[in-house]
Amino acid sequence: MIILGIETSCDETAASVVKDGRIILSNIISSSAKIFEEYGGVVPEIASRKHVEYILPVIDRAIKEAGIKREDIDAIAVTYGPGLIGALLVGVTAAKALAASLNIPLIPVNHLKGHIAANYLTHKELKPPFVCLLISGGHTNILDIQGYDDIKILGGTRDDAVGEVYDKVGRVMGLVYPGGPKIDKLAKEGNPEAISFPRTKFRDNVFDFSFSGLKTAVINYIHSKEQKNEDYSKEDVAASFQKAVTDVLVDNVFETKSKKIVVAGGVAANKGLREALNKRAAKENTEVFYPDIHLCTDNAAMIASAAYYINKEDFDINADASPDM
Ligand code: KG4
Ligand code: ZN
């Protein structure tokens, strides 16, 4: 089964052709992230306009690079949410038009299910059940994945998402958007024990997270140094912040006692987190899976893969900024 996936939930315009949910025939991503560097974050209106500009050429290229003809496509998959509503609408509209013109099914995909499916593209034998640590720019959850489309939320952040905190801390440190990958790099050169930043744990749900206290502590540390005109080591701040984040993520996901943990979302690319999880996993005899680095952040291959397993067509879908899982 050949599925064309379309993804436009944030600042990546993406299209991809995937065979049988596991084999990537093409994976085209046109990112407008560079444009947002000077704004320090995504500007929704500009993101929507860029999607309008890129969507058709990106779809055409995905079909061409896959070496197929439009008539070979069996279904169209599209992200309908969560995401920026104007951005989502561009992808949904293009997907509807294409599915109607080819007279083939349209499969709406929840973006978060897409992030999980990035692992199916990387690990051909991987299948549920497993526990998923979903960490992206907008979400932070621990999920119990009983079946491909049978997902229970065990816990989540009560305030900021991990990626969001990385990007905010990055901005205060003067790093270009998105700050996540830059902090990850700086952290390698710093001392993770240099500064003691807070870790939050909830007694009423050990799978829940809170990162706003940590975010405020890091920002206060930097501001107070700047006010006193004192130098500080960006590497040490990055390493200490990253250690506080990874301690909490690792600790909470291992509370599930699952022997099979799958990591998903943009922050799954984080090197420090991978090291920390692998170390703990070795001690506790647990398997941990990550997507290939290039499949961690937003792409359409993961959407096409998720669609293969969801396989519920619905031509009447609408873009939805914050749908349920
Ligand atoms: O999943 P994603 O592409 O978009 C959303 O669905 O939100 O995730 C983007 C987020 C950004 O916040 C970015 O800073 C973060 O993932 N990110 C990282 C790393 N690579 C991307 N955060 C920490 N370390 C990284 N290496
Ligand atoms: Zn995403």
Tab-separated table of C-alpha atoms and ligand atoms in Angstrom:
chain	number	residue	atom	x	y	z
A	1	MET	CA	0.000	0.000	0.000
A	2	ILE	CA	1.432	3.350	-1.107
A	3	ILE	CA	0.495	6.328	1.079
A	4	LEU	CA	1.345	9.965	0.398
A	5	GLY	CA	1.702	11.824	3.704
A	6	ILE	CA	1.305	15.573	4.121
A	7	GLU	CA	2.403	17.552	7.196
A	8	THR	CA	1.999	21.307	7.783
A	9	SER	CA	1.283	21.669	11.515
A	10	CYS	CA	4.070	24.134	12.336
A	11	ASP	CA	6.977	25.522	10.302
A	12	GLU	CA	7.829	22.496	8.149
A	13	THR	CA	6.024	21.940	4.847
A	14	ALA	CA	6.473	18.223	4.256
A	15	ALA	CA	5.330	15.456	1.926
A	16	SER	CA	6.460	11.851	1.785
A	17	VAL	CA	5.652	8.587	0.070
A	18	VAL	CA	5.738	5.510	2.312
A	19	LYS	CA	5.168	1.885	1.346
A	20	ASP	CA	3.331	-0.480	3.711
A	21	GLY	CA	3.829	1.840	6.680
A	22	ARG	CA	7.541	1.065	6.992
A	23	ILE	CA	9.494	1.868	3.833
A	24	ILE	CA	10.268	5.481	2.924
A	25	LEU	CA	10.265	6.053	-0.843
A	26	SER	CA	10.697	9.825	-0.508
A	27	ASN	CA	10.735	12.329	2.327
A	28	ILE	CA	10.677	16.020	1.372
A	29	ILE	CA	10.828	18.771	3.992
A	30	SER	CA	10.862	22.468	3.266
A	31	SER	CA	11.463	24.268	6.536
A	32	SER	CA	10.825	27.947	7.145
A	33	ALA	CA	12.703	27.768	10.471
A	34	LYS	CA	15.456	30.040	9.061
A	35	ILE	CA	12.890	32.821	8.563
A	36	PHE	CA	11.880	32.539	12.216
A	37	GLU	CA	15.410	32.836	13.562
A	38	GLU	CA	15.142	36.622	13.619
A	39	TYR	CA	11.735	36.490	15.372
A	40	GLY	CA	12.916	34.080	18.061
A	41	GLY	CA	9.996	31.730	17.334
A	42	VAL	CA	7.336	30.773	14.806
A	43	VAL	CA	4.998	33.566	13.628
A	44	PRO	CA	1.751	31.715	12.737
A	45	GLU	CA	0.638	34.038	9.919
A	46	ILE	CA	4.030	33.860	8.189
A	47	ALA	CA	4.116	30.068	8.642
A	48	SER	CA	0.714	29.729	6.912
A	49	ARG	CA	1.812	31.878	3.964
A	50	LYS	CA	4.997	29.844	3.556
A	51	HIS	CA	2.983	26.610	3.519
A	52	VAL	CA	0.796	28.016	0.731
A	53	GLU	CA	3.945	28.830	-1.233
A	54	TYR	CA	5.706	25.480	-0.696
A	55	ILE	CA	2.946	22.866	-0.507
A	56	LEU	CA	2.438	22.033	-4.202
A	57	PRO	CA	6.145	21.923	-5.165
A	58	VAL	CA	6.868	19.787	-2.080
A	59	ILE	CA	4.101	17.277	-2.965
A	60	ASP	CA	5.259	17.136	-6.601
A	61	ARG	CA	8.833	16.478	-5.524
A	62	ALA	CA	7.801	13.744	-3.077
A	63	ILE	CA	5.947	11.902	-5.864
A	64	LYS	CA	8.799	12.386	-8.341
A	65	GLU	CA	11.561	11.278	-5.957
A	66	ALA	CA	9.551	8.200	-4.980
A	67	GLY	CA	9.663	7.183	-8.632
A	68	ILE	CA	5.901	6.726	-8.811
A	69	LYS	CA	2.991	8.281	-10.678
A	70	ARG	CA	0.028	9.963	-8.949
A	71	GLU	CA	-2.152	7.025	-9.998
A	72	ASP	CA	0.044	4.656	-7.942
A	73	ILE	CA	-0.971	6.350	-4.665
A	74	ASP	CA	-3.503	4.293	-2.685
A	75	ALA	CA	-4.381	6.880	-0.017
A	76	ILE	CA	-3.534	10.386	1.184
A	77	ALA	CA	-2.649	10.948	4.863
A	78	VAL	CA	-2.663	14.393	6.420
A	79	THR	CA	-2.005	15.924	9.824
A	80	TYR	CA	-5.276	17.507	11.019
A	81	GLY	CA	-3.936	18.567	14.463
A	82	PRO	CA	-2.593	19.496	16.933
A	83	GLY	CA	-0.788	22.517	15.557
A	84	LEU	CA	-1.240	26.057	14.277
A	85	ILE	CA	-4.728	26.268	12.785
A	86	GLY	CA	-3.809	28.338	9.717
A	87	ALA	CA	-0.832	26.091	9.005
A	88	LEU	CA	-2.901	22.902	9.386
A	89	LEU	CA	-5.588	24.228	7.038
A	90	VAL	CA	-3.114	24.480	4.158
A	91	GLY	CA	-2.164	20.794	4.408
A	92	VAL	CA	-5.731	19.591	4.986
A	93	THR	CA	-7.033	21.581	2.016
A	94	ALA	CA	-4.305	20.327	-0.306
A	95	ALA	CA	-4.842	16.731	0.871
A	96	LYS	CA	-8.618	16.924	0.309
A	97	ALA	CA	-8.193	18.340	-3.166
A	98	LEU	CA	-5.685	15.671	-4.140
A	99	ALA	CA	-7.706	12.785	-2.656
A	100	ALA	CA	-10.852	14.017	-4.427
A	101	SER	CA	-9.120	14.435	-7.763
A	102	LEU	CA	-7.542	10.964	-7.563
A	103	ASN	CA	-10.683	9.439	-6.050
A	104	ILE	CA	-8.756	7.735	-3.235
A	105	PRO	CA	-9.245	7.657	0.584
A	106	LEU	CA	-8.160	10.523	2.826
A	107	ILE	CA	-6.821	9.460	6.250
A	108	PRO	CA	-6.634	12.149	8.956
A	109	VAL	CA	-3.671	11.682	11.306
A	110	ASN	CA	-3.062	13.117	14.753
A	111	HIS	CA	0.421	14.680	14.654
A	112	LEU	CA	1.430	12.990	17.920
A	113	LYS	CA	0.588	9.536	16.553
A	114	GLY	CA	2.849	10.506	13.677
A	115	HIS	CA	5.764	11.161	16.033
A	116	ILE	CA	5.291	7.711	17.571
A	117	ALA	CA	5.204	6.133	14.078
A	118	ALA	CA	8.637	7.633	13.273
A	119	ASN	CA	9.863	4.655	15.281
A	120	TYR	CA	8.089	2.164	13.000
A	121	LEU	CA	10.059	3.593	10.076
A	122	THR	CA	13.345	3.233	11.972
A	123	HIS	CA	12.746	-0.143	13.668
A	124	LYS	CA	11.043	-2.400	11.145
A	125	GLU	CA	10.111	-5.057	13.726
A	126	LEU	CA	8.825	-2.714	16.427
A	127	LYS	CA	5.174	-3.071	17.374
A	128	PRO	CA	2.962	-2.356	20.402
A	129	PRO	CA	2.603	-2.847	23.302
A	130	PHE	CA	5.168	-0.411	24.722
A	131	VAL	CA	5.438	2.753	26.791
A	132	CYS	CA	6.134	5.965	24.885
A	133	LEU	CA	7.916	9.064	26.129
A	134	LEU	CA	6.578	11.737	23.793
A	135	ILE	CA	8.623	14.926	23.944
A	136	SER	CA	8.164	17.692	21.399
A	137	GLY	CA	7.919	21.448	21.145
A	138	GLY	CA	4.272	21.410	22.169
A	139	HIS	CA	3.815	18.160	24.123
A	140	THR	CA	5.338	16.107	26.926
A	141	ASN	CA	3.566	12.852	27.747
A	142	ILE	CA	4.046	9.337	28.989
A	143	LEU	CA	1.748	7.065	26.983
A	144	ASP	CA	0.686	3.464	27.316
A	145	ILE	CA	0.547	2.183	23.724
A	146	GLN	CA	-1.502	-1.025	23.807
A	147	GLY	CA	-2.111	-1.166	20.048
A	148	TYR	CA	-1.257	0.996	17.031
A	149	ASP	CA	-4.406	3.012	17.600
A	150	ASP	CA	-5.038	2.159	21.242
A	151	ILE	CA	-3.316	4.821	23.321
A	152	LYS	CA	-3.794	5.730	26.975
A	153	ILE	CA	-2.282	8.878	28.492
A	154	LEU	CA	-0.520	8.016	31.771
A	155	GLY	CA	0.753	11.517	32.447
A	156	GLY	CA	1.828	14.787	30.938
A	157	THR	CA	3.154	18.230	31.631
A	158	ARG	CA	1.049	20.487	33.811
A	159	ASP	CA	2.630	23.583	32.271
A	160	ASP	CA	5.384	23.897	29.643
A	161	ALA	CA	6.440	21.229	27.147
A	162	VAL	CA	10.110	20.191	27.192
A	163	GLY	CA	10.947	21.534	23.726
A	164	GLU	CA	9.249	24.815	24.544
A	165	VAL	CA	11.424	25.205	27.670
A	166	TYR	CA	14.574	24.416	25.683
A	167	ASP	CA	13.643	27.101	23.173
A	168	LYS	CA	12.783	29.701	25.853
A	169	VAL	CA	15.983	29.081	27.800
A	170	GLY	CA	17.878	29.208	24.497
A	171	ARG	CA	16.389	32.595	23.703
A	172	VAL	CA	17.444	34.045	27.082
A	173	MET	CA	20.940	32.647	26.485
A	174	GLY	CA	21.023	34.528	23.182
A	175	LEU	CA	20.883	31.369	21.033
A	176	VAL	CA	19.149	31.364	17.674
A	177	TYR	CA	15.683	29.662	17.434
A	178	PRO	CA	15.200	26.740	17.930
A	179	GLY	CA	17.425	26.655	20.989
A	180	GLY	CA	17.002	22.926	21.720
A	181	PRO	CA	19.735	21.524	19.466
A	182	LYS	CA	22.134	24.372	20.394
A	183	ILE	CA	21.726	23.778	24.138
A	184	ASP	CA	22.292	20.064	23.537
A	185	LYS	CA	25.602	20.897	21.819
A	186	LEU	CA	26.729	23.416	24.475
A	187	ALA	CA	25.822	20.967	27.257
A	188	LYS	CA	28.476	18.567	26.008
A	189	GLU	CA	31.181	21.107	26.894
A	190	GLY	CA	29.799	22.052	30.329
A	191	ASN	CA	29.648	20.667	33.864
A	192	PRO	CA	26.184	19.232	34.660
A	193	GLU	CA	26.842	19.571	38.401
A	194	ALA	CA	27.931	23.262	38.217
A	195	ILE	CA	24.534	24.784	39.080
A	196	SER	CA	21.754	23.185	41.078
A	197	PHE	CA	18.440	23.678	39.256
A	198	PRO	CA	15.107	22.367	40.637
A	199	ARG	CA	13.406	19.095	39.665
A	200	THR	CA	9.640	18.754	40.138
A	201	LYS	CA	7.933	15.497	41.088
A	202	PHE	CA	4.216	15.037	41.757
A	203	ARG	CA	3.067	12.576	44.404
A	204	ASP	CA	-0.475	12.289	43.051
A	205	ASN	CA	0.769	11.253	39.583
A	206	VAL	CA	4.395	10.181	39.221
A	207	PHE	CA	4.021	10.331	35.412
A	208	ASP	CA	3.196	14.053	35.380
A	209	PHE	CA	5.737	16.782	34.689
A	210	SER	CA	6.262	20.454	35.444
A	211	PHE	CA	9.017	22.474	33.822
A	212	SER	CA	7.960	26.076	34.482
A	213	GLY	CA	9.846	26.213	37.828
A	214	LEU	CA	13.008	24.964	36.164
A	215	LYS	CA	12.558	27.445	33.313
A	216	THR	CA	12.157	30.354	35.768
A	217	ALA	CA	15.177	29.233	37.805
A	218	VAL	CA	17.428	29.137	34.735
A	219	ILE	CA	16.167	32.503	33.471
A	220	ASN	CA	16.618	34.077	36.944
A	221	TYR	CA	20.160	32.700	37.131
A	222	ILE	CA	21.086	34.286	33.799
A	223	HIS	CA	19.366	37.608	34.543
A	224	SER	CA	20.998	37.960	37.951
A	225	LYS	CA	24.429	37.326	36.412
A	226	GLU	CA	23.736	39.914	33.732
A	227	GLN	CA	22.475	42.487	36.252
A	228	LYS	CA	25.624	42.094	38.323
A	229	ASN	CA	27.678	42.286	35.166
A	230	GLU	CA	29.182	38.927	36.006
A	231	ASP	CA	30.289	36.419	33.410
A	232	TYR	CA	28.692	33.000	33.412
A	233	SER	CA	29.495	29.829	31.561
A	234	LYS	CA	26.835	29.141	28.926
A	235	GLU	CA	28.180	25.606	28.717
A	236	ASP	CA	27.642	25.039	32.464
A	237	VAL	CA	24.128	26.526	32.365
A	238	ALA	CA	23.273	24.339	29.363
A	239	ALA	CA	24.725	21.200	30.974
A	240	SER	CA	23.072	21.817	34.368
A	241	PHE	CA	19.711	22.657	32.769
A	242	GLN	CA	19.871	19.616	30.504
A	243	LYS	CA	20.753	17.379	33.458
A	244	ALA	CA	17.706	18.661	35.391
A	245	VAL	CA	15.443	17.954	32.387
A	246	THR	CA	16.829	14.504	31.658
A	247	ASP	CA	16.818	13.439	35.321
A	248	VAL	CA	13.074	14.082	35.459
A	249	LEU	CA	12.249	12.534	32.065
A	250	VAL	CA	14.258	9.386	32.797
A	251	ASP	CA	12.967	9.050	36.334
A	252	ASN	CA	9.295	9.411	35.384
A	253	VAL	CA	9.345	7.078	32.394
A	254	PHE	CA	11.105	4.364	34.417
A	255	GLU	CA	8.320	4.663	37.015
A	256	THR	CA	6.188	2.751	34.494
A	257	LYS	CA	8.466	-0.318	35.021
A	258	SER	CA	8.000	-1.044	31.316
A	259	LYS	CA	10.733	-3.142	29.701
A	260	LYS	CA	10.090	-1.555	26.311
A	261	ILE	CA	10.330	2.228	26.051
A	262	VAL	CA	9.912	4.155	22.815
A	263	VAL	CA	10.961	7.806	22.629
A	264	ALA	CA	9.263	10.178	20.161
A	265	GLY	CA	9.140	13.873	19.201
A	266	GLY	CA	11.736	16.538	18.396
A	267	VAL	CA	13.472	16.311	21.786
A	268	ALA	CA	14.090	12.581	21.159
A	269	ALA	CA	17.065	13.859	19.133
A	270	ASN	CA	18.713	15.086	22.349
A	271	LYS	CA	22.097	13.409	22.855
A	272	GLY	CA	22.227	13.934	26.624
A	273	LEU	CA	18.809	12.345	27.056
A	274	ARG	CA	19.729	9.351	24.896
A	275	GLU	CA	22.860	8.780	26.986
A	276	ALA	CA	20.958	9.051	30.267
A	277	LEU	CA	18.143	6.753	29.117
A	278	ASN	CA	20.549	4.160	27.713
A	279	LYS	CA	22.529	4.131	30.965
A	280	ARG	CA	19.444	3.565	33.098
A	281	ALA	CA	18.069	1.014	30.608
A	282	ALA	CA	21.261	-1.061	30.800
A	283	LYS	CA	20.908	-1.179	34.585
A	284	GLU	CA	17.240	-2.145	34.476
A	285	ASN	CA	17.413	-4.539	31.563
A	286	THR	CA	15.085	-2.420	29.450
A	287	GLU	CA	14.953	-1.863	25.684
A	288	VAL	CA	14.824	1.748	24.508
A	289	PHE	CA	13.981	2.772	20.932
A	290	TYR	CA	14.534	6.143	19.241
A	291	PRO	CA	13.697	7.336	15.738
A	292	ASP	CA	16.605	8.078	13.378
A	293	ILE	CA	17.707	11.629	14.150
A	294	HIS	CA	16.247	13.033	10.906
A	295	LEU	CA	12.840	11.516	11.740
A	296	CYS	CA	12.636	12.981	15.275
A	297	THR	CA	11.510	16.453	14.221
A	298	ASP	CA	8.478	17.138	12.025
A	299	ASN	CA	8.241	15.225	8.752
A	300	ALA	CA	5.533	13.647	6.581
A	301	ALA	CA	6.927	10.107	6.457
A	302	MET	CA	5.821	9.598	10.067
A	303	ILE	CA	2.311	10.796	9.103
A	304	ALA	CA	2.100	8.338	6.200
A	305	SER	CA	3.314	5.521	8.461
A	306	ALA	CA	0.780	6.316	11.205
A	307	ALA	CA	-2.007	6.407	8.594
A	308	TYR	CA	-1.185	2.879	7.463
A	309	TYR	CA	-1.953	1.604	10.967
A	310	ILE	CA	-4.895	3.900	11.737
A	311	ASN	CA	-6.448	3.261	8.324
A	312	LYS	CA	-9.703	5.112	9.032
A	313	GLU	CA	-10.674	7.258	6.117
A	314	ASP	CA	-12.707	10.408	6.644
A	315	PHE	CA	-13.199	12.916	3.901
A	316	ASP	CA	-15.086	15.331	6.177
A	317	ILE	CA	-12.149	16.120	8.445
A	318	ASN	CA	-11.374	19.590	9.601
A	319	ALA	CA	-8.152	21.069	10.879
A	320	ASP	CA	-8.222	21.071	14.699
A	321	ALA	CA	-5.619	23.010	16.713
A	322	SER	CA	-5.885	20.825	19.837
A	323	PRO	CA	-7.681	17.505	19.275
A	324	ASP	CA	-7.737	14.568	21.694
A	325	MET	CA	-5.271	11.730	21.132
B	1	KG4	O1	8.468	17.480	17.314
B	1	KG4	P1	8.939	18.789	16.850
B	1	KG4	O2	9.679	18.877	15.550
B	1	KG4	O3	7.775	19.814	16.743
B	1	KG4	C1	6.620	19.737	17.534
B	1	KG4	O4	5.743	18.890	17.223
B	1	KG4	O5	6.570	20.490	18.519
B	1	KG4	O6	9.845	19.344	18.023
B	1	KG4	C2	10.512	20.563	17.941
B	1	KG4	C3	11.194	20.796	19.277
B	1	KG4	C4	11.797	22.192	19.397
B	1	KG4	O7	11.391	22.720	20.634
B	1	KG4	C5	13.293	21.917	19.371
B	1	KG4	O8	14.051	22.846	20.108
B	1	KG4	C6	13.367	20.546	20.008
B	1	KG4	O9	12.271	19.856	19.457
B	1	KG4	N1	14.624	19.851	19.697
B	1	KG4	C7	15.548	19.543	20.634
B	1	KG4	C8	16.620	18.917	19.963
B	1	KG4	N2	16.302	18.842	18.633
B	1	KG4	C9	15.061	19.427	18.496
B	1	KG4	N3	15.555	19.765	21.961
B	1	KG4	C10	16.630	19.356	22.637
B	1	KG4	N4	17.699	18.749	22.071
B	1	KG4	C11	17.744	18.505	20.753
B	1	KG4	N5	18.799	17.910	20.199
B	2	ZN	ZN	6.028	17.636	15.933
